[in-house]
Amino acid sequence: MTKTYDKTTTGLLLVDPYNDFLDPKGKAYPKEISESVNFFEHLKEIVSEARKDGIRVFYVPHHRSELDDYDTWLHPTPSNQVKFKPLQAFARGSWGGEFHPDVQPQKGDVVVHEHWGSSGFANTDLDHQLKMHGVQKIIIIGALANTCVEATARYGSELGYHVTLVTDASTAHSHEAMHAAHEINGPTFAHAILTTEELLAAL
């Protein structure tokens, strides 16, 4: 089998690995979908394998919210107004806004600047960090499949990266959202859409 993912040119993007998304006690934990696809176990398995294979891990975190973040914005999105105002997911200084203890950054990992919207590229240093580390292929896992994962993957494709999505190492709040991300939208921009098992076989 031809090796698709060489460690010198591949990066693993770990999107929003916060307690609020990954832990059952989290404010925004997508229980039904996460448990139906064994999301967190697959995510940990891929992170572990990537590190073992020498593939660099890039943390792509959402902005840690403050109560008054969007009070003066001209055009806050519905997500801004729901997820980060009354719910205040990933609140700065809170347990929910910490990276899950099972996927803490390690030596050699890169923690990218926090993104305010859905894309991990917009208004951050992600593109710069990837280019400085020679990355041409990005594997994107984390939360949520139809928002931050998809937006980051789309943007990455536009910038010329080879994009891989992993269907059971991302999660969402509905089956419809997962279907849209992987069956409808993903095939229009992603170069590979794999299961965890298929990805691990390719690493």
mmCIF file with all atom_site columns, N, CA and C in Angstrom, residues 120-173:
data_model
loop_
_atom_site.group_PDB
_atom_site.id
_atom_site.type_symbol
_atom_site.label_atom_id
_atom_site.label_alt_id
_atom_site.label_comp_id
_atom_site.label_asym_id
_atom_site.label_entity_id
_atom_site.label_seq_id
_atom_site.pdbx_PDB_ins_code
_atom_site.Cartn_x
_atom_site.Cartn_y
_atom_site.Cartn_z
_atom_site.occupancy
_atom_site.B_iso_or_equiv
_atom_site.pdbx_formal_charge
_atom_site.auth_seq_id
_atom_site.auth_comp_id
_atom_site.auth_asym_id
_atom_site.auth_atom_id
_atom_site.pdbx_PDB_model_num
ATOM 1   N N  . GLY A 1 120 ? -10.842 27.458 11.740 1.00 0.00 ? 120 GLY A N  1
ATOM 2   C CA . GLY A 1 120 ? -9.597  27.551 12.487 1.00 0.00 ? 120 GLY A CA 1
ATOM 3   C C  . GLY A 1 120 ? -8.526  28.348 11.770 1.00 0.00 ? 120 GLY A C  1
ATOM 4   N N  . PHE A 1 121 ? -8.756  28.667 10.490 1.00 0.00 ? 121 PHE A N  1
ATOM 5   C CA . PHE A 1 121 ? -7.795  29.461 9.724  1.00 0.00 ? 121 PHE A CA 1
ATOM 6   C C  . PHE A 1 121 ? -8.058  30.958 9.825  1.00 0.00 ? 121 PHE A C  1
ATOM 7   N N  . ALA A 1 122 ? -9.322  31.348 9.867  1.00 0.00 ? 122 ALA A N  1
ATOM 8   C CA . ALA A 1 122 ? -9.660  32.774 9.804  1.00 0.00 ? 122 ALA A CA 1
ATOM 9   C C  . ALA A 1 122 ? -9.143  33.526 11.027 1.00 0.00 ? 122 ALA A C  1
ATOM 10  N N  . ASN A 1 123 ? -8.324  34.537 10.786 1.00 0.00 ? 123 ASN A N  1
ATOM 11  C CA . ASN A 1 123 ? -7.799  35.411 11.841 1.00 0.00 ? 123 ASN A CA 1
ATOM 12  C C  . ASN A 1 123 ? -6.949  34.683 12.884 1.00 0.00 ? 123 ASN A C  1
ATOM 13  N N  . THR A 1 124 ? -6.294  33.601 12.455 1.00 0.00 ? 124 THR A N  1
ATOM 14  C CA . THR A 1 124 ? -5.381  32.880 13.345 1.00 0.00 ? 124 THR A CA 1
ATOM 15  C C  . THR A 1 124 ? -4.049  32.671 12.629 1.00 0.00 ? 124 THR A C  1
ATOM 16  N N  . ASP A 1 125 ? -3.127  31.993 13.299 1.00 0.00 ? 125 ASP A N  1
ATOM 17  C CA . ASP A 1 125 ? -1.821  31.689 12.706 1.00 0.00 ? 125 ASP A CA 1
ATOM 18  C C  . ASP A 1 125 ? -1.739  30.257 12.186 1.00 0.00 ? 125 ASP A C  1
ATOM 19  N N  . LEU A 1 126 ? -2.882  29.589 11.995 1.00 0.00 ? 126 LEU A N  1
ATOM 20  C CA . LEU A 1 126 ? -2.850  28.180 11.597 1.00 0.00 ? 126 LEU A CA 1
ATOM 21  C C  . LEU A 1 126 ? -2.134  27.973 10.270 1.00 0.00 ? 126 LEU A C  1
ATOM 22  N N  . ASP A 1 127 ? -2.487  28.734 9.253  1.00 0.00 ? 127 ASP A N  1
ATOM 23  C CA . ASP A 1 127 ? -1.843  28.577 7.946  1.00 0.00 ? 127 ASP A CA 1
ATOM 24  C C  . ASP A 1 127 ? -0.339  28.800 8.056  1.00 0.00 ? 127 ASP A C  1
ATOM 25  N N  . HIS A 1 128 ? 0.064   29.831 8.779  1.00 0.00 ? 128 HIS A N  1
ATOM 26  C CA . HIS A 1 128 ? 1.485   30.124 8.963  1.00 0.00 ? 128 HIS A CA 1
ATOM 27  C C  . HIS A 1 128 ? 2.189   28.968 9.672  1.00 0.00 ? 128 HIS A C  1
ATOM 28  N N  . GLN A 1 129 ? 1.586   28.465 10.738 1.00 0.00 ? 129 GLN A N  1
ATOM 29  C CA . GLN A 1 129 ? 2.206   27.369 11.490 1.00 0.00 ? 129 GLN A CA 1
ATOM 30  C C  . GLN A 1 129 ? 2.336   26.115 10.626 1.00 0.00 ? 129 GLN A C  1
ATOM 31  N N  . LEU A 1 130 ? 1.304   25.804 9.865  1.00 0.00 ? 130 LEU A N  1
ATOM 32  C CA . LEU A 1 130 ? 1.379   24.628 8.990  1.00 0.00 ? 130 LEU A CA 1
ATOM 33  C C  . LEU A 1 130 ? 2.481   24.785 7.956  1.00 0.00 ? 130 LEU A C  1
ATOM 34  N N  . LYS A 1 131 ? 2.544   25.954 7.324  1.00 0.00 ? 131 LYS A N  1
ATOM 35  C CA . LYS A 1 131 ? 3.568   26.173 6.302  1.00 0.00 ? 131 LYS A CA 1
ATOM 36  C C  . LYS A 1 131 ? 4.971   26.126 6.893  1.00 0.00 ? 131 LYS A C  1
ATOM 37  N N  . MET A 1 132 ? 5.145   26.709 8.078  1.00 0.00 ? 132 MET A N  1
ATOM 38  C CA . MET A 1 132 ? 6.465   26.713 8.717  1.00 0.00 ? 132 MET A CA 1
ATOM 39  C C  . MET A 1 132 ? 6.913   25.309 9.120  1.00 0.00 ? 132 MET A C  1
ATOM 40  N N  . HIS A 1 133 ? 5.965   24.402 9.291  1.00 0.00 ? 133 HIS A N  1
ATOM 41  C CA . HIS A 1 133 ? 6.304   23.022 9.633  1.00 0.00 ? 133 HIS A CA 1
ATOM 42  C C  . HIS A 1 133 ? 6.242   22.094 8.422  1.00 0.00 ? 133 HIS A C  1
ATOM 43  N N  . GLY A 1 134 ? 6.084   22.671 7.230  1.00 0.00 ? 134 GLY A N  1
ATOM 44  C CA . GLY A 1 134 ? 6.145   21.883 5.999  1.00 0.00 ? 134 GLY A CA 1
ATOM 45  C C  . GLY A 1 134 ? 4.928   21.013 5.747  1.00 0.00 ? 134 GLY A C  1
ATOM 46  N N  . VAL A 1 135 ? 3.807   21.344 6.369  1.00 0.00 ? 135 VAL A N  1
ATOM 47  C CA . VAL A 1 135 ? 2.614   20.510 6.243  1.00 0.00 ? 135 VAL A CA 1
ATOM 48  C C  . VAL A 1 135 ? 1.875   20.813 4.940  1.00 0.00 ? 135 VAL A C  1
ATOM 49  N N  . GLN A 1 136 ? 1.545   19.753 4.214  1.00 0.00 ? 136 GLN A N  1
ATOM 50  C CA . GLN A 1 136 ? 0.760   19.868 2.987  1.00 0.00 ? 136 GLN A CA 1
ATOM 51  C C  . GLN A 1 136 ? -0.561  19.122 3.073  1.00 0.00 ? 136 GLN A C  1
ATOM 52  N N  . LYS A 1 137 ? -0.623  18.142 3.977  1.00 0.00 ? 137 LYS A N  1
ATOM 53  C CA . LYS A 1 137 ? -1.836  17.340 4.147  1.00 0.00 ? 137 LYS A CA 1
ATOM 54  C C  . LYS A 1 137 ? -2.335  17.499 5.577  1.00 0.00 ? 137 LYS A C  1
ATOM 55  N N  . ILE A 1 138 ? -3.630  17.772 5.726  1.00 0.00 ? 138 ILE A N  1
ATOM 56  C CA . ILE A 1 138 ? -4.200  17.959 7.058  1.00 0.00 ? 138 ILE A CA 1
ATOM 57  C C  . ILE A 1 138 ? -5.320  16.949 7.292  1.00 0.00 ? 138 ILE A C  1
ATOM 58  N N  . ILE A 1 139 ? -5.231  16.283 8.431  1.00 0.00 ? 139 ILE A N  1
ATOM 59  C CA . ILE A 1 139 ? -6.275  15.377 8.905  1.00 0.00 ? 139 ILE A CA 1
ATOM 60  C C  . ILE A 1 139 ? -7.007  16.137 10.004 1.00 0.00 ? 139 ILE A C  1
ATOM 61  N N  . ILE A 1 140 ? -8.320  16.272 9.880  1.00 0.00 ? 140 ILE A N  1
ATOM 62  C CA . ILE A 1 140 ? -9.057  17.137 10.799 1.00 0.00 ? 140 ILE A CA 1
ATOM 63  C C  . ILE A 1 140 ? -10.054 16.318 11.602 1.00 0.00 ? 140 ILE A C  1
ATOM 64  N N  . ILE A 1 141 ? -9.920  16.363 12.932 1.00 0.00 ? 141 ILE A N  1
ATOM 65  C CA . ILE A 1 141 ? -10.829 15.656 13.827 1.00 0.00 ? 141 ILE A CA 1
ATOM 66  C C  . ILE A 1 141 ? -11.269 16.603 14.931 1.00 0.00 ? 141 ILE A C  1
ATOM 67  N N  . GLY A 1 142 ? -12.360 16.244 15.628 1.00 0.00 ? 142 GLY A N  1
ATOM 68  C CA . GLY A 1 142 ? -12.810 17.066 16.741 1.00 0.00 ? 142 GLY A CA 1
ATOM 69  C C  . GLY A 1 142 ? -14.255 17.474 16.601 1.00 0.00 ? 142 GLY A C  1
ATOM 70  N N  . ALA A 1 143 ? -14.571 18.657 17.102 1.00 0.00 ? 143 ALA A N  1
ATOM 71  C CA . ALA A 1 143 ? -15.968 19.104 17.181 1.00 0.00 ? 143 ALA A CA 1
ATOM 72  C C  . ALA A 1 143 ? -16.098 20.537 16.631 1.00 0.00 ? 143 ALA A C  1
ATOM 73  N N  . LEU A 1 144 ? -17.198 20.778 16.029 1.00 0.00 ? 144 LEU A N  1
ATOM 74  C CA . LEU A 1 144 ? -18.257 19.883 15.594 1.00 0.00 ? 144 LEU A CA 1
ATOM 75  C C  . LEU A 1 144 ? -18.107 19.620 14.097 1.00 0.00 ? 144 LEU A C  1
ATOM 76  N N  . ALA A 1 145 ? -18.593 18.469 13.649 1.00 0.00 ? 145 ALA A N  1
ATOM 77  C CA . ALA A 1 145 ? -18.377 18.060 12.262 1.00 0.00 ? 145 ALA A CA 1
ATOM 78  C C  . ALA A 1 145 ? -18.908 19.065 11.257 1.00 0.00 ? 145 ALA A C  1
ATOM 79  N N  . ASN A 1 146 ? -20.086 19.635 11.535 1.00 0.00 ? 146 ASN A N  1
ATOM 80  C CA . ASN A 1 146 ? -20.752 20.509 10.567 1.00 0.00 ? 146 ASN A CA 1
ATOM 81  C C  . ASN A 1 146 ? -20.474 21.988 10.789 1.00 0.00 ? 146 ASN A C  1
ATOM 82  N N  . THR A 1 147 ? -19.664 22.324 11.779 1.00 0.00 ? 147 THR A N  1
ATOM 83  C CA . THR A 1 147 ? -19.333 23.734 12.006 1.00 0.00 ? 147 THR A CA 1
ATOM 84  C C  . THR A 1 147 ? -17.825 23.937 11.939 1.00 0.00 ? 147 THR A C  1
ATOM 85  N N  . CYS A 1 148 ? -17.132 23.860 13.058 1.00 0.00 ? 148 CYS A N  1
ATOM 86  C CA . CYS A 1 148 ? -15.705 24.203 13.057 1.00 0.00 ? 148 CYS A CA 1
ATOM 87  C C  . CYS A 1 148 ? -14.842 23.233 12.261 1.00 0.00 ? 148 CYS A C  1
ATOM 88  N N  . VAL A 1 149 ? -15.160 21.934 12.320 1.00 0.00 ? 149 VAL A N  1
ATOM 89  C CA . VAL A 1 149 ? -14.383 20.977 11.531 1.00 0.00 ? 149 VAL A CA 1
ATOM 90  C C  . VAL A 1 149 ? -14.594 21.246 10.045 1.00 0.00 ? 149 VAL A C  1
ATOM 91  N N  . GLU A 1 150 ? -15.847 21.376 9.642  1.00 0.00 ? 150 GLU A N  1
ATOM 92  C CA . GLU A 1 150 ? -16.126 21.603 8.220  1.00 0.00 ? 150 GLU A CA 1
ATOM 93  C C  . GLU A 1 150 ? -15.568 22.934 7.737  1.00 0.00 ? 150 GLU A C  1
ATOM 94  N N  . ALA A 1 151 ? -15.764 23.993 8.513  1.00 0.00 ? 151 ALA A N  1
ATOM 95  C CA . ALA A 1 151 ? -15.280 25.312 8.082  1.00 0.00 ? 151 ALA A CA 1
ATOM 96  C C  . ALA A 1 151 ? -13.761 25.330 7.965  1.00 0.00 ? 151 ALA A C  1
ATOM 97  N N  . THR A 1 152 ? -13.075 24.684 8.898  1.00 0.00 ? 152 THR A N  1
ATOM 98  C CA . THR A 1 152 ? -11.616 24.612 8.847  1.00 0.00 ? 152 THR A CA 1
ATOM 99  C C  . THR A 1 152 ? -11.163 23.794 7.645  1.00 0.00 ? 152 THR A C  1
ATOM 100 N N  . ALA A 1 153 ? -11.854 22.695 7.402  1.00 0.00 ? 153 ALA A N  1
ATOM 101 C CA . ALA A 1 153 ? -11.501 21.841 6.266  1.00 0.00 ? 153 ALA A CA 1
ATOM 102 C C  . ALA A 1 153 ? -11.733 22.554 4.935  1.00 0.00 ? 153 ALA A C  1
ATOM 103 N N  . ARG A 1 154 ? -12.857 23.252 4.809  1.00 0.00 ? 154 ARG A N  1
ATOM 104 C CA . ARG A 1 154 ? -13.145 23.994 3.580  1.00 0.00 ? 154 ARG A CA 1
ATOM 105 C C  . ARG A 1 154 ? -12.070 25.048 3.314  1.00 0.00 ? 154 ARG A C  1
ATOM 106 N N  . TYR A 1 155 ? -11.751 25.791 4.364  1.00 0.00 ? 155 TYR A N  1
ATOM 107 C CA . TYR A 1 155 ? -10.758 26.864 4.237  1.00 0.00 ? 155 TYR A CA 1
ATOM 108 C C  . TYR A 1 155 ? -9.398  26.264 3.868  1.00 0.00 ? 155 TYR A C  1
ATOM 109 N N  . GLY A 1 156 ? -9.064  25.140 4.509  1.00 0.00 ? 156 GLY A N  1
ATOM 110 C CA . GLY A 1 156 ? -7.798  24.470 4.198  1.00 0.00 ? 156 GLY A CA 1
ATOM 111 C C  . GLY A 1 156 ? -7.723  24.036 2.751  1.00 0.00 ? 156 GLY A C  1
ATOM 112 N N  . SER A 1 157 ? -8.833  23.519 2.237  1.00 0.00 ? 157 SER A N  1
ATOM 113 C CA . SER A 1 157 ? -8.880  23.117 0.839  1.00 0.00 ? 157 SER A CA 1
ATOM 114 C C  . SER A 1 157 ? -8.668  24.312 -0.078 1.00 0.00 ? 157 SER A C  1
ATOM 115 N N  . GLU A 1 158 ? -9.292  25.443 0.254  1.00 0.00 ? 158 GLU A N  1
ATOM 116 C CA . GLU A 1 158 ? -9.130  26.660 -0.545 1.00 0.00 ? 158 GLU A CA 1
ATOM 117 C C  . GLU A 1 158 ? -7.681  27.145 -0.543 1.00 0.00 ? 158 GLU A C  1
ATOM 118 N N  . LEU A 1 159 ? -6.970  26.878 0.546  1.00 0.00 ? 159 LEU A N  1
ATOM 119 C CA . LEU A 1 159 ? -5.570  27.308 0.651  1.00 0.00 ? 159 LEU A CA 1
ATOM 120 C C  . LEU A 1 159 ? -4.601  26.325 0.007  1.00 0.00 ? 159 LEU A C  1
ATOM 121 N N  . GLY A 1 160 ? -5.133  25.214 -0.494 1.00 0.00 ? 160 GLY A N  1
ATOM 122 C CA . GLY A 1 160 ? -4.289  24.278 -1.229 1.00 0.00 ? 160 GLY A CA 1
ATOM 123 C C  . GLY A 1 160 ? -3.823  23.068 -0.452 1.00 0.00 ? 160 GLY A C  1
ATOM 124 N N  . TYR A 1 161 ? -4.371  22.854 0.733  1.00 0.00 ? 161 TYR A N  1
ATOM 125 C CA . TYR A 1 161 ? -4.003  21.667 1.507  1.00 0.00 ? 161 TYR A CA 1
ATOM 126 C C  . TYR A 1 161 ? -4.815  20.451 1.046  1.00 0.00 ? 161 TYR A C  1
ATOM 127 N N  . HIS A 1 162 ? -4.198  19.273 1.168  1.00 0.00 ? 162 HIS A N  1
ATOM 128 C CA . HIS A 1 162 ? -4.907  18.008 0.990  1.00 0.00 ? 162 HIS A CA 1
ATOM 129 C C  . HIS A 1 162 ? -5.660  17.758 2.293  1.00 0.00 ? 162 HIS A C  1
ATOM 130 N N  . VAL A 1 163 ? -6.976  17.589 2.209  1.00 0.00 ? 163 VAL A N  1
ATOM 131 C CA . VAL A 1 163 ? -7.840  17.549 3.383  1.00 0.00 ? 163 VAL A CA 1
ATOM 132 C C  . VAL A 1 163 ? -8.425  16.152 3.594  1.00 0.00 ? 163 VAL A C  1
ATOM 133 N N  . THR A 1 164 ? -8.294  15.641 4.823  1.00 0.00 ? 164 THR A N  1
ATOM 134 C CA . THR A 1 164 ? -8.918  14.374 5.205  1.00 0.00 ? 164 THR A CA 1
ATOM 135 C C  . THR A 1 164 ? -9.882  14.600 6.361  1.00 0.00 ? 164 THR A C  1
ATOM 136 N N  . LEU A 1 165 ? -11.109 14.120 6.201  1.00 0.00 ? 165 LEU A N  1
ATOM 137 C CA . LEU A 1 165 ? -12.092 14.100 7.277  1.00 0.00 ? 165 LEU A CA 1
ATOM 138 C C  . LEU A 1 165 ? -12.205 12.678 7.812  1.00 0.00 ? 165 LEU A C  1
ATOM 139 N N  . VAL A 1 166 ? -12.542 12.554 9.090  1.00 0.00 ? 166 VAL A N  1
ATOM 140 C CA . VAL A 1 166 ? -12.684 11.233 9.710  1.00 0.00 ? 166 VAL A CA 1
ATOM 141 C C  . VAL A 1 166 ? -14.084 11.154 10.308 1.00 0.00 ? 166 VAL A C  1
ATOM 142 N N  . THR A 1 167 ? -14.921 10.316 9.729  1.00 0.00 ? 167 THR A N  1
ATOM 143 C CA . THR A 1 167 ? -16.351 10.345 10.030 1.00 0.00 ? 167 THR A CA 1
ATOM 144 C C  . THR A 1 167 ? -16.695 10.014 11.474 1.00 0.00 ? 167 THR A C  1
ATOM 145 N N  . ASP A 1 168 ? -15.919 9.135  12.102 1.00 0.00 ? 168 ASP A N  1
ATOM 146 C CA . ASP A 1 168 ? -16.238 8.732  13.471 1.00 0.00 ? 168 ASP A CA 1
ATOM 147 C C  . ASP A 1 168 ? -15.251 9.292  14.494 1.00 0.00 ? 168 ASP A C  1
ATOM 148 N N  . ALA A 1 169 ? -14.478 10.296 14.081 1.00 0.00 ? 169 ALA A N  1
ATOM 149 C CA . ALA A 1 169 ? -13.616 11.025 15.025 1.00 0.00 ? 169 ALA A CA 1
ATOM 150 C C  . ALA A 1 169 ? -13.997 12.496 15.023 1.00 0.00 ? 169 ALA A C  1
ATOM 151 N N  . SER A 1 170 ? -15.237 12.738 14.631 1.00 0.00 ? 170 SER A N  1
ATOM 152 C CA . SER A 1 170 ? -15.862 14.048 14.783 1.00 0.00 ? 170 SER A CA 1
ATOM 153 C C  . SER A 1 170 ? -17.273 13.790 15.285 1.00 0.00 ? 170 SER A C  1
ATOM 154 N N  . THR A 1 171 ? -17.931 14.836 15.742 1.00 0.00 ? 171 THR A N  1
ATOM 155 C CA . THR A 1 171 ? -19.258 14.663 16.328 1.00 0.00 ? 171 THR A CA 1
ATOM 156 C C  . THR A 1 171 ? -20.109 15.887 16.012 1.00 0.00 ? 171 THR A C  1
ATOM 157 N N  . ALA A 1 172 ? -21.400 15.768 16.288 1.00 0.00 ? 172 ALA A N  1
ATOM 158 C CA . ALA A 1 172 ? -22.327 16.872 16.045 1.00 0.00 ? 172 ALA A CA 1
ATOM 159 C C  . ALA A 1 172 ? -23.541 16.676 16.946 1.00 0.00 ? 172 ALA A C  1
ATOM 160 N N  . HIS A 1 173 ? -24.470 17.609 16.849 1.00 0.00 ? 173 HIS A N  1
ATOM 161 C CA . HIS A 1 173 ? -25.647 17.538 17.717 1.00 0.00 ? 173 HIS A CA 1
ATOM 162 C C  . HIS A 1 173 ? -26.829 16.816 17.084 1.00 0.00 ? 173 HIS A C  1
#
